[in-house]
C-alpha cells in the first residue's frame, strides 16, 4: 500500500534484536522477496532509498525544464504535441517516484523543500542547456536512452513501491527515446545545416550522458551496500558499457560521429571509450554547471507562484468540510 | 517556510468492463474532486482506465505484515479446500 499514513513512527529497537532482524531482513532480500513499506528494514536501507528515490523524483521534475524550453518553438505541430506529452510524462514520473519515496516515511513536501533549499541533488545532466532543436532529439535519444538502461534493472529492485513505479516509468519511457531518435533521423536526412546541428548536439551531450551512470566503480561510495540490498543490480561501469555498445550502431546509422577519437571496438565487440573527465562531473554536481542556478531558480519560482493555488485549494476543502459538518448537525 | 502537507489519496482504476478496480498508486490533493482530476492526469494518460476510485489513505485499515504468519495460517493447513485434493478416476473425464 502506498501510504505514509500507515507508517506510524515505530521506534526502532536497538541492540541484539536489531542484529537478528537485520539478518532476517537480509535473508528475505537474498530470497528475492520484495520489501514493503510497513516491513521492518534497517535504518540505513530506509535512508539510502529515501535519498535515491527522491533524487530520482527531483531529476524527473527538473528534467522538464530543458525540454519545456522548446515546446513553444517546436518546428511542427506534430513535434510540439509529442514534446508536450513527453514533458507531461516526466511530471507524472516525478509524482510516481515521490509517492514511492513517501512510503518510507518522509512527506513529499519535505522532499520538495529539501530540493528547493539546494540540500537534495538531482541528475547532473539537467544542468546543461538546450541550445538548438537538435538538443531535444539528443535528449530523447541519449538522455532517455541512458535513463532506460538505469531504470530497467530497478524494476527488480528489492523495495516494492520503487520497483512498481519503475515498471510504469519504463513502459512510458520507450516512447521518449523513439521520438528523440526520430528527430535525429529527420535532421540527419535533411540539409547540411540540419545534419551539422545534429552533430553539434551529439558533441555537446555525449560526455555528460556517459557521466549520468555515475562515478567509476572503483570510486563509487554507495555501490557496495546497494548491491547487497539488491537496490542496484549492475555496477555503474557495467551499465555505461551496455549503453555505449547499444548507442554506437545507432549513431552510425544516423551517419553521426561520436566525439571520442580514441574509441575502439575490442575483439568481443565492446566499444571501449576514452577516459571520462570526472572533474567536470564533480564541478556540475557541486553546483557549478552551466545551468545549476537557473534550474533551481526556475523551480523555486514555480513553487512560490503556485503557493496561492495550494492555499486556495486547501481553504476551499476546509470550507466544504465545515459546511458538511454543519449540515450533518442540523 | 515549510510547505504544508496536502492530504494523500489512494487511486484505483478499472481497466476494462468486467475487471475489478485495481490499486495503481497514490497522489496528493486537497479534496475528492481535485483528487479525481489529478488521478486522471497522472494515471490514465494512455487510456488505462474506464473508471477511477480515489480513497483517502487515512481511511484504509491494513493488516499488520509482522503478523502475516498468524493471520493467514488458517488457510495454509486446509488443502482440502482445493479441487486437486480430491481423486476422480480418469474414466470419468474432466470435472
Short mmCIF file of C-alpha atoms in Angstrom, two decimals:
data_model
loop_
_atom_site.label_atom_id
_atom_site.label_comp_id
_atom_site.label_asym_id
_atom_site.label_seq_id
_atom_site.Cartn_x
_atom_site.Cartn_y
_atom_site.Cartn_z
CA UNK A 1 0.00 0.00 0.00
CA UNK A 2 1.36 3.41 -0.94
CA UNK A 3 0.51 5.16 2.26
CA UNK A 4 2.64 7.14 4.57
CA UNK A 5 -0.43 7.24 6.82
CA UNK A 6 0.21 3.60 7.68
CA UNK A 7 3.80 4.30 8.56
CA UNK A 8 3.20 5.37 12.11
CA UNK A 9 6.60 6.19 13.54
CA UNK A 10 7.63 3.00 15.23
CA UNK A 11 10.63 3.48 17.43
CA UNK A 12 13.23 1.17 16.03
CA UNK A 13 14.58 -1.31 18.50
CA UNK A 14 18.28 -1.30 19.05
CA UNK A 15 20.82 -3.86 20.16
CA UNK A 16 20.60 -7.60 19.92
CA UNK A 17 17.16 -7.73 18.41
CA UNK A 18 18.36 -5.43 15.64
CA UNK A 19 21.11 -7.84 14.65
CA UNK A 20 18.61 -10.69 14.48
CA UNK A 21 16.15 -8.61 12.48
CA UNK A 22 18.88 -7.37 10.15
CA UNK A 23 19.89 -10.98 9.44
CA UNK A 24 16.27 -11.90 8.81
CA UNK A 25 15.92 -8.88 6.53
CA UNK A 26 19.00 -9.84 4.52
CA UNK A 27 17.67 -13.39 4.20
CA UNK A 28 14.46 -12.02 2.69
CA UNK A 29 16.46 -9.93 0.23
CA UNK A 30 18.63 -12.93 -0.69
CA UNK A 31 15.47 -14.95 -1.32
CA UNK A 32 14.35 -12.22 -3.80
CA UNK A 33 11.40 -11.25 -1.63
CA UNK A 34 10.09 -7.70 -2.04
CA UNK A 35 10.31 -5.37 0.95
CA UNK A 36 7.08 -3.44 1.54
CA UNK A 37 6.58 -0.11 3.36
CA UNK A 38 5.46 -1.47 6.70
CA UNK A 39 8.01 -4.27 6.87
CA UNK A 40 10.92 -3.90 9.25
CA UNK A 41 14.01 -2.54 7.50
CA UNK A 42 17.40 -1.30 8.68
CA UNK A 43 17.50 2.48 9.16
CA UNK A 44 20.31 2.72 6.60
CA UNK A 45 18.19 0.92 3.96
CA UNK A 46 15.38 3.39 4.56
CA UNK A 47 17.77 6.33 4.36
CA UNK A 48 19.54 5.12 1.21
CA UNK A 49 16.23 4.53 -0.58
CA UNK A 50 14.71 7.82 0.53
CA UNK A 51 17.78 9.59 -0.84
CA UNK A 52 17.84 7.64 -4.10
CA UNK A 53 14.11 7.71 -4.90
CA UNK A 54 13.69 11.39 -4.01
CA UNK A 55 16.74 12.35 -6.11
CA UNK A 56 15.24 10.34 -8.93
CA UNK A 57 11.93 12.23 -8.49
CA UNK A 58 13.69 15.61 -8.39
CA UNK A 59 15.52 14.65 -11.62
CA UNK A 60 12.23 13.98 -13.40
CA UNK A 61 10.82 17.34 -12.31
CA UNK A 62 13.95 19.39 -13.05
CA UNK A 63 14.25 17.41 -16.30
CA UNK A 64 11.07 19.10 -17.51
CA UNK A 65 12.91 22.43 -17.72
CA UNK A 66 15.47 21.89 -20.52
CA UNK A 67 12.78 20.35 -22.74
CA UNK A 68 10.00 22.73 -21.74
CA UNK A 69 12.32 25.38 -23.14
CA UNK A 70 11.49 24.16 -26.68
CA UNK A 71 7.74 23.50 -26.50
CA UNK A 72 6.77 26.86 -27.98
CA UNK A 73 9.47 26.61 -30.64
CA UNK A 74 8.97 23.04 -31.85
CA UNK A 75 9.23 23.01 -35.67
CA UNK A 76 5.83 21.37 -36.38
CA UNK A 77 2.53 20.77 -34.59
CA UNK A 78 3.29 17.02 -34.51
CA UNK A 79 6.63 17.63 -32.79
CA UNK A 80 5.04 20.10 -30.40
CA UNK A 81 2.27 17.69 -29.35
CA UNK A 82 4.83 14.90 -28.83
CA UNK A 83 7.18 17.10 -26.80
CA UNK A 84 4.32 18.36 -24.65
CA UNK A 85 3.23 14.76 -23.99
CA UNK A 86 6.80 13.82 -23.11
CA UNK A 87 7.19 16.69 -20.64
CA UNK A 88 3.84 15.73 -19.06
CA UNK A 89 5.15 12.17 -18.72
CA UNK A 90 8.26 13.44 -16.91
CA UNK A 91 5.99 15.22 -14.45
CA UNK A 92 3.99 12.03 -13.97
CA UNK A 93 7.21 10.06 -13.38
CA UNK A 94 8.26 12.56 -10.75
CA UNK A 95 4.92 12.09 -8.99
CA UNK A 96 5.05 8.26 -9.06
CA UNK A 97 8.51 8.48 -7.56
CA UNK A 98 7.60 10.98 -4.83
CA UNK A 99 4.74 8.64 -3.88
CA UNK A 100 7.18 5.72 -3.67
CA UNK A 101 9.64 7.77 -1.61
CA UNK A 102 6.88 8.87 0.77
CA UNK A 103 6.12 5.28 1.73
CA UNK A 104 9.45 5.35 3.57
CA UNK A 105 8.10 7.96 5.96
CA UNK A 106 9.16 11.38 4.61
CA UNK A 107 6.40 13.57 3.15
CA UNK A 108 6.55 14.85 -0.42
CA UNK A 109 6.51 18.42 0.87
CA UNK A 110 9.64 17.80 2.94
CA UNK A 111 11.37 16.15 0.00
CA UNK A 112 10.48 19.01 -2.36
CA UNK A 113 11.52 21.62 0.20
CA UNK A 114 14.92 19.90 0.52
CA UNK A 115 15.39 20.15 -3.23
CA UNK A 116 14.32 23.81 -3.34
CA UNK A 117 16.72 24.57 -0.49
CA UNK A 118 19.53 23.06 -2.55
CA UNK A 119 20.04 20.28 0.01
CA UNK A 120 18.96 17.41 -2.26
CA UNK A 121 20.59 16.53 -5.56
CA UNK A 122 19.14 15.74 -8.96
CA UNK A 123 20.77 14.27 -12.06
CA UNK A 124 23.64 16.49 -13.20
CA UNK A 125 22.60 16.08 -16.85
CA UNK A 126 19.81 18.63 -16.45
CA UNK A 127 22.30 21.36 -15.67
CA UNK A 128 23.27 21.53 -19.34
CA UNK A 129 21.44 23.94 -21.68
CA UNK A 130 19.28 23.03 -24.70
CA UNK A 131 20.69 25.41 -27.30
CA UNK A 132 19.09 24.09 -30.50
CA UNK A 133 16.18 21.89 -31.60
CA UNK A 134 18.69 19.06 -32.15
CA UNK A 135 19.26 19.05 -28.38
CA UNK A 136 15.68 17.89 -27.94
CA UNK A 137 16.34 14.98 -30.29
CA UNK A 138 19.59 14.17 -28.49
CA UNK A 139 17.97 14.27 -25.05
CA UNK A 140 15.26 11.82 -26.12
CA UNK A 141 17.73 9.52 -27.84
CA UNK A 142 20.63 9.60 -25.37
CA UNK A 143 19.45 11.01 -22.02
CA UNK A 144 16.27 8.92 -22.05
CA UNK A 145 18.23 6.02 -23.52
CA UNK A 146 20.67 6.18 -20.60
CA UNK A 147 17.78 6.56 -18.15
CA UNK A 148 16.15 3.40 -19.54
CA UNK A 149 19.44 1.47 -19.12
CA UNK A 150 19.48 2.58 -15.49
CA UNK A 151 15.79 2.02 -14.83
CA UNK A 152 15.18 -1.42 -16.32
CA UNK A 153 17.18 -3.20 -13.58
CA UNK A 154 15.39 -1.02 -10.99
CA UNK A 155 12.12 -2.75 -11.95
CA UNK A 156 13.55 -5.69 -9.96
CA UNK A 157 14.74 -3.55 -7.04
CA UNK A 158 14.15 -5.09 -3.60
CA UNK A 159 11.84 -2.26 -2.47
CA UNK A 160 8.32 -2.98 -3.79
CA UNK A 161 6.96 0.57 -4.29
CA UNK A 162 10.13 1.69 -6.12
CA UNK A 163 10.11 -1.37 -8.37
CA UNK A 164 6.42 -0.87 -9.22
CA UNK A 165 6.94 2.82 -10.01
CA UNK A 166 9.84 1.88 -12.29
CA UNK A 167 7.71 -0.59 -14.24
CA UNK A 168 5.25 2.19 -15.08
CA UNK A 169 8.07 4.62 -15.92
CA UNK A 170 9.88 2.18 -18.21
CA UNK A 171 6.70 1.45 -20.18
CA UNK A 172 6.31 5.15 -20.93
CA UNK A 173 9.98 5.93 -21.43
CA UNK A 174 10.37 3.97 -24.64
CA UNK A 175 8.17 6.49 -26.50
CA UNK A 176 10.56 9.20 -25.31
CA UNK A 177 13.62 7.56 -26.75
CA UNK A 178 11.95 6.74 -30.06
CA UNK A 179 10.64 10.28 -30.55
CA UNK A 180 14.15 11.60 -29.89
CA UNK A 181 15.73 9.24 -32.38
CA UNK A 182 13.12 10.18 -34.97
CA UNK A 183 14.02 13.86 -34.55
CA UNK A 184 17.70 13.00 -35.07
CA UNK A 185 16.92 10.86 -38.11
CA UNK A 186 14.90 13.68 -39.69
CA UNK A 187 17.71 16.17 -39.08
CA UNK A 188 20.36 13.78 -40.40
CA UNK A 189 18.38 13.20 -43.61
CA UNK A 190 17.83 16.95 -44.03
CA UNK A 191 20.06 19.78 -45.20
CA UNK A 192 23.79 20.06 -44.41
CA UNK A 193 22.97 22.65 -41.76
CA UNK A 194 20.46 20.33 -40.11
CA UNK A 195 22.95 17.47 -40.06
CA UNK A 196 25.63 19.78 -38.65
CA UNK A 197 23.16 20.83 -35.94
CA UNK A 198 22.59 17.16 -35.03
CA UNK A 199 26.35 16.51 -34.89
CA UNK A 200 26.90 19.59 -32.72
CA UNK A 201 24.25 18.44 -30.25
CA UNK A 202 25.80 14.96 -30.07
CA UNK A 203 29.22 16.54 -29.49
CA UNK A 204 27.95 18.53 -26.53
CA UNK A 205 25.80 15.80 -24.92
CA UNK A 206 27.91 12.64 -25.38
CA UNK A 207 30.25 13.02 -22.42
CA UNK A 208 27.67 14.41 -19.95
CA UNK A 209 25.41 11.45 -20.88
CA UNK A 210 28.19 8.95 -20.09
CA UNK A 211 28.58 10.70 -16.71
CA UNK A 212 24.88 10.01 -15.97
CA UNK A 213 25.80 6.47 -14.94
CA UNK A 214 27.75 7.87 -12.02
CA UNK A 215 31.37 7.65 -10.89
CA UNK A 216 33.52 4.68 -11.96
CA UNK A 217 33.08 1.52 -9.88
CA UNK A 218 36.44 1.96 -8.17
CA UNK A 219 35.33 5.23 -6.53
CA UNK A 220 31.55 4.91 -6.13
CA UNK A 221 30.62 5.36 -2.48
CA UNK A 222 27.11 3.85 -2.37
CA UNK A 223 27.54 0.76 -4.53
CA UNK A 224 28.52 -1.96 -2.07
CA UNK A 225 25.56 -1.83 0.30
CA UNK A 226 23.14 -1.02 -2.53
CA UNK A 227 24.26 -4.19 -4.29
CA UNK A 228 23.97 -6.26 -1.13
CA UNK A 229 20.44 -4.91 -0.63
CA UNK A 230 19.55 -5.54 -4.30
CA UNK A 231 18.66 -1.92 -4.88
CA UNK A 232 21.33 -1.99 -7.51
CA UNK A 233 21.70 -4.96 -9.87
CA UNK A 234 24.52 -3.75 -12.13
CA UNK A 235 27.51 -1.52 -11.44
CA UNK A 236 27.87 1.98 -12.93
CA UNK A 237 30.57 0.84 -15.34
CA UNK A 238 28.60 -2.23 -16.47
CA UNK A 239 25.56 -0.10 -17.34
CA UNK A 240 27.71 2.54 -19.03
CA UNK A 241 29.31 -0.14 -21.21
CA UNK A 242 25.92 -1.58 -22.14
CA UNK A 243 24.73 1.89 -23.11
CA UNK A 244 27.80 2.63 -25.26
CA UNK A 245 27.53 -0.73 -27.03
CA UNK A 246 23.86 -0.10 -27.81
CA UNK A 247 24.38 3.51 -28.91
CA UNK A 248 27.37 3.31 -31.26
CA UNK A 249 25.48 1.44 -34.02
CA UNK A 250 22.56 3.88 -33.67
CA UNK A 251 24.95 6.81 -34.22
CA UNK A 252 26.49 5.02 -37.20
CA UNK A 253 23.04 4.57 -38.73
CA UNK A 254 22.44 8.31 -38.38
CA UNK A 255 25.80 8.98 -40.01
CA UNK A 256 26.98 10.89 -36.94
CA UNK A 257 30.43 10.68 -35.35
CA UNK A 258 30.75 10.02 -31.62
CA UNK A 259 33.10 12.73 -30.28
CA UNK A 260 35.66 10.25 -28.98
CA UNK A 261 38.52 9.77 -31.45
CA UNK A 262 40.12 7.19 -29.14
CA UNK A 263 37.12 4.86 -29.22
CA UNK A 264 37.89 1.33 -30.42
CA UNK A 265 35.95 -1.92 -30.73
CA UNK A 266 37.57 -4.84 -28.94
CA UNK A 267 37.60 -8.49 -30.01
CA UNK A 268 34.39 -9.21 -28.04
CA UNK A 269 32.53 -6.47 -29.88
CA UNK A 270 32.51 -3.98 -26.98
CA UNK A 271 33.18 -0.33 -27.78
CA UNK A 272 35.93 0.97 -25.48
CA UNK A 273 35.56 4.66 -24.75
CA UNK A 274 38.28 7.06 -23.65
CA UNK A 275 38.81 8.36 -20.12
CA UNK A 276 35.87 10.45 -18.83
CA UNK A 277 36.63 13.92 -17.43
CA UNK A 278 35.39 13.40 -13.87
CA UNK A 279 36.44 16.89 -12.76
CA UNK A 280 33.65 18.27 -14.97
CA UNK A 281 31.17 15.85 -13.33
CA UNK A 282 32.24 16.94 -9.84
CA UNK A 283 32.02 20.61 -10.80
CA UNK A 284 28.48 20.23 -12.12
CA UNK A 285 27.42 18.20 -9.05
CA UNK A 286 28.93 20.88 -6.81
CA UNK A 287 26.63 23.45 -8.39
CA UNK A 288 28.98 24.92 -10.99
CA UNK A 289 27.47 23.53 -14.19
CA UNK A 290 26.21 25.83 -16.94
CA UNK A 291 22.58 25.93 -15.68
CA UNK A 292 22.55 24.90 -11.98
CA UNK A 293 21.46 28.28 -10.65
CA UNK A 294 18.97 28.79 -13.44
CA UNK A 295 17.29 25.40 -12.83
CA UNK A 296 16.91 25.92 -9.08
CA UNK A 297 15.67 29.47 -9.60
CA UNK A 298 13.03 28.20 -12.06
CA UNK A 299 11.84 25.51 -9.62
CA UNK A 300 11.69 27.99 -6.72
CA UNK A 301 9.77 30.49 -8.82
CA UNK A 302 7.26 27.84 -9.92
CA UNK A 303 6.82 26.68 -6.31
CA UNK A 304 6.34 30.23 -4.99
CA UNK A 305 3.98 31.22 -7.77
CA UNK A 306 1.89 28.10 -7.09
CA UNK A 307 1.56 28.85 -3.36
CA UNK A 308 -1.75 30.72 -3.75
CA UNK A 309 -3.23 27.77 -5.65
CA UNK A 310 -2.31 25.35 -2.85
CA UNK A 311 -3.70 27.78 -0.26
CA UNK A 312 -6.93 28.35 -2.19
CA UNK A 313 -7.50 24.60 -2.69
CA UNK A 314 -6.84 23.90 0.98
CA UNK A 315 -9.19 26.64 2.23
CA UNK A 316 -11.92 25.59 -0.22
CA UNK A 317 -11.64 22.00 1.02
CA UNK A 318 -11.77 23.22 4.62
CA UNK A 319 -14.84 25.38 3.90
CA UNK A 320 -16.66 22.45 2.28
CA UNK A 321 -15.77 20.15 5.17
CA UNK A 322 -17.13 22.74 7.67
CA UNK A 323 -20.34 23.09 5.67
CA UNK A 324 -20.82 19.31 5.58
CA UNK A 325 -20.32 19.05 9.33
CA UNK A 326 -22.84 21.86 9.88
CA UNK A 327 -25.41 20.20 7.60
CA UNK A 328 -24.93 16.86 9.32
CA UNK A 329 -25.59 18.56 12.69
CA UNK A 330 -28.92 20.08 11.54
CA UNK B 1 8.64 28.40 5.47
CA UNK B 2 7.94 24.68 5.19
CA UNK B 3 5.27 23.74 2.66
CA UNK B 4 2.11 22.48 4.44
CA UNK B 5 1.10 18.88 3.70
CA UNK B 6 -1.75 18.14 1.28
CA UNK B 7 -3.88 15.02 2.02
CA UNK B 8 -2.86 11.72 0.43
CA UNK B 9 -5.27 9.59 -1.66
CA UNK B 10 -5.05 6.05 -2.98
CA UNK B 11 -6.04 5.58 -6.62
CA UNK B 12 -7.87 2.54 -8.02
CA UNK B 13 -8.56 2.08 -11.73
CA UNK B 14 -10.81 -0.35 -13.58
CA UNK B 15 -9.12 -1.11 -16.86
CA UNK B 16 -11.86 -2.83 -18.89
CA UNK B 17 -15.50 -3.59 -18.30
CA UNK B 18 -15.82 -6.62 -16.12
CA UNK B 19 -12.49 -6.29 -14.33
CA UNK B 20 -12.21 -5.08 -10.74
CA UNK B 21 -10.71 -1.74 -9.76
CA UNK B 22 -7.01 -2.20 -9.06
CA UNK B 23 -4.72 -0.10 -6.90
CA UNK B 24 -2.34 1.86 -9.13
CA UNK B 25 -0.70 4.34 -6.78
CA UNK B 26 -1.32 7.44 -4.76
CA UNK B 27 -1.40 11.21 -5.10
CA UNK B 28 -1.89 14.41 -3.13
CA UNK B 29 -4.98 16.59 -3.47
CA UNK B 30 -6.87 18.89 -1.15
CA UNK B 31 -10.32 17.41 -1.92
CA UNK B 32 -12.05 14.50 -3.68
CA UNK B 33 -12.84 16.42 -6.89
CA UNK B 34 -9.24 17.51 -7.34
CA UNK B 35 -8.06 14.00 -6.45
CA UNK B 36 -10.18 12.53 -9.26
CA UNK B 37 -8.90 15.05 -11.79
CA UNK B 38 -5.31 14.53 -10.73
CA UNK B 39 -5.79 10.74 -10.89
CA UNK B 40 -7.00 11.08 -14.48
CA UNK B 41 -3.95 13.17 -15.42
CA UNK B 42 -1.39 11.07 -13.56
CA UNK B 43 -2.63 7.52 -14.04
CA UNK B 44 -4.68 7.44 -17.26
CA UNK B 45 -2.66 9.35 -19.86
CA UNK B 46 -2.79 6.39 -22.25
CA UNK B 47 -6.32 5.10 -21.91
CA UNK B 48 -5.54 2.89 -18.92
CA UNK B 49 -8.99 3.08 -17.43
CA UNK B 50 -12.75 3.41 -17.71
CA UNK B 51 -13.40 4.18 -14.06
CA UNK B 52 -11.42 5.71 -11.19
CA UNK B 53 -11.87 5.44 -7.42
CA UNK B 54 -9.98 7.71 -5.04
CA UNK B 55 -9.91 6.91 -1.33
CA UNK B 56 -8.32 8.97 1.45
CA UNK B 57 -5.26 7.00 2.55
CA UNK B 58 -6.20 7.52 6.17
CA UNK B 59 -9.45 5.60 5.55
CA UNK B 60 -7.60 2.36 4.85
CA UNK B 61 -7.08 -0.19 7.59
CA UNK B 62 -4.31 -2.62 6.73
CA UNK B 63 -3.31 -5.97 8.18
CA UNK B 64 -0.03 -5.99 10.06
CA UNK B 65 2.75 -7.50 7.92
CA UNK B 66 4.55 -8.65 11.08
CA UNK B 67 1.57 -10.86 11.88
CA UNK B 68 1.01 -12.29 8.44
CA UNK B 69 2.05 -15.77 9.61
CA UNK B 70 -0.69 -15.92 12.20
CA UNK B 71 -3.18 -14.03 10.04
CA UNK B 72 -3.06 -16.42 7.09
CA UNK B 73 -2.21 -19.65 8.89
CA UNK B 74 -5.84 -20.92 8.96
CA UNK B 75 -5.87 -21.22 5.16
CA UNK B 76 -2.48 -22.87 4.87
CA UNK B 77 -3.37 -26.14 6.58
CA UNK B 78 -6.57 -26.73 4.61
CA UNK B 79 -5.50 -28.31 1.36
CA UNK B 80 -8.93 -29.97 1.14
CA UNK B 81 -10.24 -26.57 0.02
CA UNK B 82 -8.54 -27.10 -3.35
CA UNK B 83 -10.06 -29.22 -6.15
CA UNK B 84 -6.83 -31.17 -6.65
CA UNK B 85 -7.26 -32.68 -3.16
CA UNK B 86 -9.98 -34.99 -4.50
CA UNK B 87 -9.38 -38.02 -6.67
CA UNK B 88 -11.66 -38.57 -9.64
CA UNK B 89 -10.93 -41.60 -11.90
CA UNK B 90 -9.67 -40.72 -15.37
CA UNK B 91 -12.55 -42.56 -17.00
CA UNK B 92 -14.94 -40.01 -15.55
CA UNK B 93 -13.29 -37.31 -17.63
CA UNK B 94 -12.86 -33.63 -16.90
CA UNK B 95 -14.73 -32.37 -13.88
#
